[in-house]
Amino acid sequence: MKIVGLMSGTSYDGVDVAAAEFTRDGETLRLRPLGHHGLDFPDDLRAEIGALLPPAATTIEAVCRLDNRLGEVFAEAAAVGVELAGGRVDAVVSPGQTVFHWVEAGRVRGTLQLGAPARVAARVGVPVLHDLRSADVAAGGQGAPLVPAFDALLLDPGGPGPGPALNRAAGKRAALNLGGIANLTVVAPGAPVLGYDVGPANALLDAAARRLLGRPCDLDGARAAAGRVHPGLLELLLAEPYYAAPPPKSTGKELFHGGYLDGKLAALGEPVAADDVLATLTELTARTVAAECDRFAVTEVVAAGGGVRNATLRARLAALGQGRWRLRTTDELGVPAQAKEAYAFALLGWLSWHGLPGAIPSVTGASRAAVLGSWTPSGPAYGAVPPAPPRRLVVTA
């Protein structure tokens, strides 16, 4: 099967596209990357998303408009994916843009992703898998993270693996994604897979860059490298109760948004230079991630996501793990770090197509492993002959 995976994360800066070919070989599923691409959201679309996200108030009209506009962007991204795959695919996975993750007392009550999947299906003419989180939420799970299904297969200590690039005698390993939120998957021989959201990665850094620098991000962590960690601000940030909550747990910009940072700075009661704020937020991400890696005594951390490009953050993580765990990227395993989540969603599409669960209960806390997503059809499958439409309906006893 050829499947296109799309991904737009909590940074809402664009959509990653990955085309993959899957081949089943006994207990091994082989993924052949066919190419990946990133499409940036226009500035006005980013502003439209930001204006709708909590804690902002919104209207149903605004939600409807954004849903369809995002659908047009995802449709364009899917078309790019089809080109990367050579002009023909079997399915597209378009999980949409998460705009709300409804959490009360640590339990997820609902989740909402926008992206008008029918527009995607109309553009590319193949079935589209969407709304991937709701089935797990309905089973009592967090609905996130979902990428651990990919991580568990890639880092499986008992599998054949990609060869010498992965040290399979290393024991516990962690897959780290540094998107808007930092999430971690822990894989160990003979133990249930663990995966959860650690805390903010780019979410607060990008909010600070927009507020303090007038830029969408601190490119390569250059301004953070020029600053100093502010001990008082770091102490306030580390006091966040979310970090002490046990997994399974998930979070997002419902908690870690620009207003959250404003509140911490106001509580500090003294001015902090922009570079120092960025340095402190970088230290926050590095320390919270390192604490979780140490908690599970992992020996390798395989990182991916936009945050991998932040040289300051990477250097700090490597320093904190020195002597205990090795930091590397998924590029070494053949999976482009900038497109890992898009490839992961392509894998979830393969699983759902075959009626196989894509959520892991030990990760999400669900009562059962759920087959993920809803399909929006678009004509017959390739090679199938559609039946003639019926001309009448007869009701029988």
C-alpha positions as a printed NumPy array, in Angstrom:
array([[  0.   ,   0.   ,   0.   ],
       [  0.988,   3.579,  -0.641],
       [ -0.309,   6.011,   1.973],
       [  0.147,   9.744,   2.424],
       [  0.332,  10.985,   6.01 ],
       [ -0.295,  14.597,   6.983],
       [  0.525,  16.278,  10.276],
       [ -0.136,  19.733,  11.685],
       [  0.913,  19.982,  15.308],
       [  0.378,  22.293,  18.238],
       [  2.827,  24.829,  16.773],
       [  0.293,  25.316,  13.917],
       [  3.009,  26.684,  11.64 ],
       [  2.268,  24.413,   8.693],
       [  1.598,  20.872,   7.578],
       [  4.15 ,  18.086,   7.118],
       [  3.543,  15.648,   4.264],
       [  5.045,  12.164,   3.988],
       [  4.431,   9.494,   1.367],
       [  5.151,   5.915,   2.372],
       [  4.942,   2.461,   0.85 ],
       [  4.129,  -0.377,   3.254],
       [  4.888,  -4.035,   2.632],
       [  3.997,  -6.837,   5.048],
       [  6.694,  -9.482,   5.528],
       [  5.467, -11.942,   8.171],
       [  5.647, -10.168,  11.522],
       [  7.628,  -7.321,   9.992],
       [  6.059,  -4.29 ,   8.357],
       [  8.459,  -2.587,   5.981],
       [  8.148,   1.154,   5.415],
       [  9.785,   2.666,   2.357],
       [  9.861,   6.47 ,   2.56 ],
       [  8.86 ,   7.931,  -0.785],
       [  9.494,  11.555,   0.115],
       [  8.366,  14.299,   2.441],
       [  7.624,  17.987,   2.213],
       [  6.59 ,  20.838,   4.484],
       [  3.99 ,  23.456,   3.597],
       [  3.987,  26.628,   5.682],
       [  0.679,  28.122,   6.732],
       [  0.177,  31.691,   5.507],
       [  0.562,  34.283,   8.252],
       [ -3.124,  35.161,   8.165],
       [ -4.116,  31.498,   8.584],
       [ -1.822,  31.145,  11.589],
       [ -3.405,  34.253,  13.026],
       [ -6.881,  32.811,  12.359],
       [ -5.986,  29.588,  14.189],
       [ -4.434,  31.472,  17.088],
       [ -7.488,  33.693,  17.437],
       [ -9.7  ,  30.62 ,  17.856],
       [ -7.565,  28.658,  20.323],
       [ -8.185,  28.756,  24.095],
       [ -8.383,  30.879,  26.116],
       [ -9.831,  33.025,  23.321],
       [-13.584,  33.147,  22.777],
       [-14.895,  32.225,  19.343],
       [-18.071,  31.606,  17.327],
       [-19.48 ,  28.657,  15.417],
       [-19.107,  30.734,  12.256],
       [-15.375,  31.154,  12.908],
       [-15.023,  27.417,  13.554],
       [-16.833,  26.565,  10.313],
       [-14.766,  28.994,   8.261],
       [-11.503,  27.705,   9.711],
       [-12.55 ,  24.062,   9.252],
       [-13.05 ,  24.562,   5.537],
       [-10.026,  26.75 ,   5.006],
       [ -7.836,  24.177,   6.704],
       [ -9.448,  21.506,   4.543],
       [ -8.302,  23.368,   1.446],
       [ -4.738,  23.556,   2.77 ],
       [ -4.722,  19.866,   3.731],
       [ -6.121,  19.01 ,   0.299],
       [ -3.207,  20.824,  -1.321],
       [ -0.799,  19.016,   1.005],
       [ -2.369,  15.66 ,   0.13 ],
       [ -1.95 ,  16.404,  -3.574],
       [  1.734,  17.076,  -2.963],
       [  1.938,  13.723,  -1.184],
       [  0.379,  11.937,  -4.147],
       [  3.031,  13.467,  -6.393],
       [  5.769,  12.314,  -4.019],
       [  4.329,   8.793,  -4.246],
       [  4.521,   8.765,  -8.023],
       [  1.002,   9.948,  -8.824],
       [ -1.086,   7.262,  -7.159],
       [ -1.831,   6.247,  -3.563],
       [ -4.349,   4.044,  -1.79 ],
       [ -5.281,   6.39 ,   1.053],
       [ -4.531,   9.674,   2.794],
       [ -4.416,  10.201,   6.555],
       [ -5.441,  13.75 ,   7.431],
       [ -5.785,  14.01 ,  11.232],
       [ -6.548,  17.718,  11.071],
       [ -5.556,  20.605,  13.31 ],
       [ -6.337,  20.113,  16.993],
       [ -8.129,  23.201,  18.268],
       [ -9.379,  21.845,  21.584],
       [ -8.53 ,  18.931,  23.854],
       [-11.159,  18.896,  26.603],
       [ -9.496,  17.778,  29.853],
       [-11.186,  17.79 ,  33.257],
       [ -9.474,  16.487,  36.413],
       [ -6.926,  14.656,  34.298],
       [ -9.552,  12.905,  32.157],
       [-10.125,  13.716,  28.498],
       [-13.806,  14.313,  27.857],
       [-13.549,  15.123,  24.172],
       [-11.291,  16.389,  21.433],
       [-11.787,  18.465,  18.305],
       [ -9.723,  18.567,  15.118],
       [-10.591,  20.733,  12.113],
       [ -9.719,  20.129,   8.483],
       [-12.797,  19.282,   6.338],
       [-11.699,  15.779,   5.221],
       [-14.292,  15.713,   2.444],
       [-12.345,  18.498,   0.734],
       [ -9.204,  16.364,   0.911],
       [-11.002,  13.323,  -0.518],
       [-12.513,  15.43 ,  -3.301],
       [ -9.073,  16.719,  -4.273],
       [ -7.136,  13.442,  -4.357],
       [ -9.898,  10.931,  -5.122],
       [ -8.954,   8.31 ,  -2.516],
       [-10.333,   7.453,   0.939],
       [ -9.243,   9.816,   3.712],
       [ -8.812,   8.774,   7.347],
       [ -9.545,  11.529,   9.861],
       [-10.688,  12.133,  13.466],
       [ -8.092,   9.701,  14.772],
       [ -8.349,  10.595,  18.462],
       [-12.055,  10.174,  19.202],
       [-12.2  ,   6.36 ,  19.244],
       [ -9.559,   6.209,  21.963],
       [-11.316,   8.946,  23.966],
       [-14.571,   6.989,  23.686],
       [-12.73 ,   4.   ,  25.19 ],
       [-11.694,   6.107,  28.174],
       [ -8.295,   7.106,  26.834],
       [ -6.492,  10.409,  26.47 ],
       [ -6.709,  10.317,  22.682],
       [ -3.016,  11.224,  22.727],
       [ -0.268,  10.647,  22.096],
       [ -0.827,   8.363,  19.111],
       [  2.699,   8.275,  17.706],
       [  3.862,   5.649,  20.278],
       [  2.375,   2.944,  18.026],
       [  5.005,   3.943,  15.458],
       [  7.743,   4.309,  18.076],
       [  7.04 ,   0.89 ,  19.577],
       [  7.43 ,  -0.828,  16.216],
       [ 10.506,   1.159,  15.224],
       [ 12.32 ,   0.626,  18.532],
       [ 11.047,  -2.912,  19.163],
       [ 13.911,  -4.634,  21.001],
       [ 12.917,  -8.026,  19.662],
       [ 12.455,  -7.068,  16.034],
       [ 14.907,  -7.193,  13.137],
       [ 15.17 ,  -3.416,  13.126],
       [ 16.938,  -1.246,  10.586],
       [ 20.349,  -2.759,  11.175],
       [ 23.437,  -1.465,  12.973],
       [ 22.086,   2.077,  13.318],
       [ 20.135,   1.059,  16.438],
       [ 21.833,  -0.403,  19.485],
       [ 19.384,  -3.162,  20.349],
       [ 21.338,  -4.237,  23.41 ],
       [ 20.766,  -0.837,  24.969],
       [ 17.782,  -1.826,  27.119],
       [ 15.241,   0.929,  27.689],
       [ 14.994,   3.461,  24.898],
       [ 12.882,   6.558,  24.471],
       [ 11.486,   8.231,  21.398],
       [ 11.204,  11.982,  21.924],
       [  9.12 ,  14.316,  19.8  ],
       [  9.837,  18.01 ,  20.148],
       [  6.837,  19.721,  18.607],
       [  4.671,  22.343,  20.247],
       [  4.481,  19.808,  23.068],
       [  7.28 ,  17.43 ,  24.032],
       [  6.097,  13.837,  24.177],
       [  7.998,  10.739,  25.132],
       [  7.624,   7.032,  24.316],
       [  9.506,   4.52 ,  26.472],
       [ 10.147,   1.05 ,  25.038],
       [ 11.748,  -1.719,  27.082],
       [ 11.999,  -5.497,  26.615],
       [  9.107,  -7.331,  28.246],
       [  7.414,  -4.171,  29.536],
       [  4.285,  -2.301,  28.399],
       [  4.927,   0.652,  26.121],
       [  4.653,   4.002,  27.898],
       [  3.98 ,   7.281,  26.153],
       [  2.716,  10.665,  27.276],
       [  3.05 ,  14.417,  26.896],
       [  5.908,  15.689,  29.054],
       [  5.193,  19.417,  28.728],
       [  5.909,  22.32 ,  26.388],
       [  8.638,  22.199,  23.762],
       [  8.04 ,  24.883,  21.131],
       [  4.66 ,  26.071,  22.436],
       [  5.956,  28.562,  25.004],
       [  9.146,  29.317,  23.078],
       [  7.165,  30.355,  20.01 ],
       [  4.706,  32.357,  22.121],
       [  7.629,  34.226,  23.682],
       [  9.244,  34.847,  20.291],
       [  6.017,  36.336,  18.944],
       [  5.469,  38.525,  21.997],
       [  9.026,  39.629,  22.654],
       [ 10.747,  39.487,  19.268],
       [  7.873,  39.918,  16.826],
       [  8.977,  36.703,  15.124],
       [  7.265,  33.312,  14.782],
       [ 10.16 ,  31.504,  16.485],
       [ 13.676,  31.791,  17.864],
       [ 15.421,  30.393,  14.795],
       [ 17.962,  27.686,  15.741],
       [ 17.699,  28.855,  19.384],
       [ 20.109,  31.711,  18.618],
       [ 18.511,  34.253,  20.961],
       [ 18.206,  31.687,  23.75 ],
       [ 21.914,  30.953,  23.368],
       [ 22.624,  34.662,  23.904],
       [ 20.558,  34.783,  27.106],
       [ 20.882,  33.508,  30.645],
       [ 18.523,  31.262,  32.571],
       [ 16.539,  33.294,  35.12 ],
       [ 16.406,  31.153,  38.302],
       [ 13.241,  32.763,  39.679],
       [ 11.284,  32.405,  36.469],
       [ 12.474,  28.826,  36.022],
       [ 11.351,  27.974,  39.554],
       [  7.874,  29.363,  38.857],
       [  7.621,  27.415,  35.613],
       [  8.805,  24.141,  37.141],
       [  6.15 ,  24.437,  39.861],
       [  3.444,  23.639,  37.272],
       [  1.364,  20.728,  38.737],
       [  1.117,  19.005,  35.339],
       [  4.739,  17.816,  35.561],
       [  4.08 ,  15.887,  38.78 ],
       [  0.947,  14.159,  37.442],
       [  1.53 ,  10.486,  36.619],
       [  0.971,   9.152,  33.088],
       [ -1.164,   8.517,  31.176],
       [ -1.578,  12.218,  30.566],
       [ -1.793,  14.63 ,  27.679],
       [ -1.759,  18.373,  27.312],
       [ -1.605,  21.138,  24.733],
       [ -2.121,  24.83 ,  24.223],
       [ -5.199,  24.689,  26.411],
       [ -2.606,  24.95 ,  29.201],
       [  0.676,  26.075,  27.682],
       [ -0.234,  29.219,  25.726],
       [  0.932,  32.814,  25.576],
       [ -1.375,  33.881,  28.393],
       [  0.156,  31.203,  30.611],
       [  3.598,  32.707,  30.049],
       [  2.262,  36.22 ,  30.671],
       [  0.874,  35.052,  34.008],
       [  4.207,  33.585,  35.102],
       [  6.071,  36.747,  34.147],
       [  3.527,  38.866,  36.023],
       [  3.827,  36.64 ,  39.101],
       [  7.599,  37.06 ,  39.024],
       [  7.138,  40.792,  39.502],
       [ 10.31 ,  41.93 ,  37.776],
       [ 11.301,  42.516,  34.15 ],
       [ 13.189,  39.773,  32.311],
       [ 15.122,  40.418,  29.108],
       [ 13.753,  38.698,  25.998],
       [ 16.843,  36.535,  25.5  ],
       [ 16.731,  35.478,  29.148],
       [ 13.07 ,  34.475,  28.82 ],
       [ 13.941,  32.306,  25.813],
       [ 16.945,  30.802,  27.582],
       [ 14.753,  29.974,  30.596],
       [ 12.032,  28.374,  28.479],
       [ 14.65 ,  26.305,  26.662],
       [ 15.985,  25.153,  30.025],
       [ 12.424,  24.307,  31.124],
       [ 11.934,  21.96 ,  28.167],
       [ 15.38 ,  20.394,  28.564],
       [ 14.969,  19.798,  32.303],
       [ 11.443,  18.382,  32.156],
       [ 12.409,  16.002,  29.333],
       [ 15.659,  14.97 ,  31.023],
       [ 13.848,  14.307,  34.305],
       [ 11.495,  11.873,  32.574],
       [ 14.355,  10.129,  30.748],
       [ 16.166,   9.715,  34.068],
       [ 12.965,   8.579,  35.763],
       [ 12.765,   5.56 ,  33.451],
       [ 16.545,   5.044,  33.286],
       [ 16.628,   5.043,  29.492],
       [ 19.938,   4.585,  27.738],
       [ 19.072,   6.067,  24.339],
       [ 16.816,   8.96 ,  23.319],
       [ 15.827,   9.114,  19.646],
       [ 14.515,  12.599,  18.889],
       [ 12.399,  14.069,  16.104],
       [ 10.187,  17.082,  15.468],
       [ 10.736,  20.752,  14.758],
       [ 12.553,  21.259,  18.042],
       [ 15.43 ,  19.108,  16.765],
       [ 16.459,  22.121,  14.662],
       [ 16.907,  24.18 ,  17.843],
       [ 20.642,  23.768,  18.349],
       [ 20.536,  25.337,  21.817],
       [ 17.875,  22.914,  23.031],
       [ 19.638,  19.913,  21.528],
       [ 22.934,  20.884,  23.135],
       [ 21.297,  21.308,  26.529],
       [ 19.528,  17.94 ,  26.283],
       [ 22.78 ,  16.24 ,  25.293],
       [ 24.557,  17.845,  28.239],
       [ 21.877,  16.78 ,  30.727],
       [ 21.971,  13.207,  29.459],
       [ 25.74 ,  12.883,  29.317],
       [ 26.892,   9.689,  30.982],
       [ 23.351,   8.313,  31.321],
       [ 21.658,   8.393,  27.935],
       [ 22.684,   9.092,  24.375],
       [ 20.771,  11.622,  22.288],
       [ 20.332,  10.963,  18.573],
       [ 17.72 ,  11.647,  15.89 ],
       [ 15.431,   9.43 ,  13.839],
       [ 17.396,  10.42 ,  10.719],
       [ 19.93 ,   7.797,  11.813],
       [ 17.175,   5.168,  11.559],
       [ 16.055,   6.243,   8.096],
       [ 13.092,   8.368,   9.247],
       [ 13.495,  12.107,   8.549],
       [ 13.221,  13.891,  11.896],
       [ 11.14 ,  16.706,  10.418],
       [  8.58 ,  14.293,   8.966],
       [  8.479,  11.523,  11.561],
       [  4.953,  12.289,  12.779],
       [  3.62 ,  12.432,   9.221],
       [  5.126,   8.989,   8.583],
       [  3.656,   7.82 ,  11.883],
       [  0.174,   8.889,  10.807],
       [  0.661,   7.079,   7.503],
       [  1.36 ,   3.96 ,   9.584],
       [ -1.817,   4.542,  11.619],
       [ -3.663,   4.685,   8.322],
       [ -2.243,   1.3  ,   7.324],
       [ -3.353,  -0.168,  10.661],
       [ -6.88 ,   1.252,  10.421],
       [ -7.216,   0.1  ,   6.807],
       [ -6.595,  -3.452,   8.028],
       [ -8.849,  -3.143,  11.079],
       [ -5.916,  -3.141,  13.495],
       [ -5.762,  -0.919,  16.587],
       [ -3.476,   2.094,  16.486],
       [ -3.786,   3.27 ,  20.081],
       [ -1.923,   1.572,  22.925],
       [ -3.952,   1.33 ,  26.177],
       [ -0.826,   1.448,  28.366],
       [ -0.095,   4.805,  26.729],
       [ -3.504,   6.461,  26.572],
       [ -5.19 ,   4.789,  29.545],
       [ -8.044,   3.444,  27.422],
       [ -9.969,   0.33 ,  28.469],
       [ -9.225,  -1.341,  25.141],
       [ -7.076,  -0.892,  22.055],
       [ -9.129,   1.086,  19.546],
       [ -9.066,   1.027,  15.765],
       [ -8.57 ,   4.705,  15.017],
       [-10.318,   7.188,  12.803],
       [-13.242,   7.602,  10.47 ],
       [-13.05 ,   7.123,   6.731],
       [-14.339,   9.604,   4.187],
       [-14.715,   7.62 ,   0.963],
       [-14.048,   8.967,  -2.502],
       [-15.3  ,   6.569,  -5.134],
       [-14.281,   2.911,  -5.417],
       [-10.916,   1.565,  -4.397],
       [ -8.387,   1.307,  -7.221],
       [ -9.183,  -1.667,  -9.415],
       [-12.664,  -2.202,  -7.964],
       [-15.714,  -2.163, -10.186],
       [-18.482,  -0.096,  -8.553],
       [-21.955,  -1.673,  -8.535],
       [-24.721,  -0.044, -10.487],
       [-26.78 ,   2.288,  -8.258],
       [-30.113,   0.803,  -7.06 ],
       [-33.343,   1.959,  -8.677],
       [-35.739,   1.1  ,  -5.846],
       [-35.919,   0.062,  -2.172],
       [-38.119,  -2.8  ,  -0.984],
       [-38.751,  -3.294,   2.732],
       [-39.291,  -6.905,   3.833],
       [-40.445,  -8.379,   7.146]])
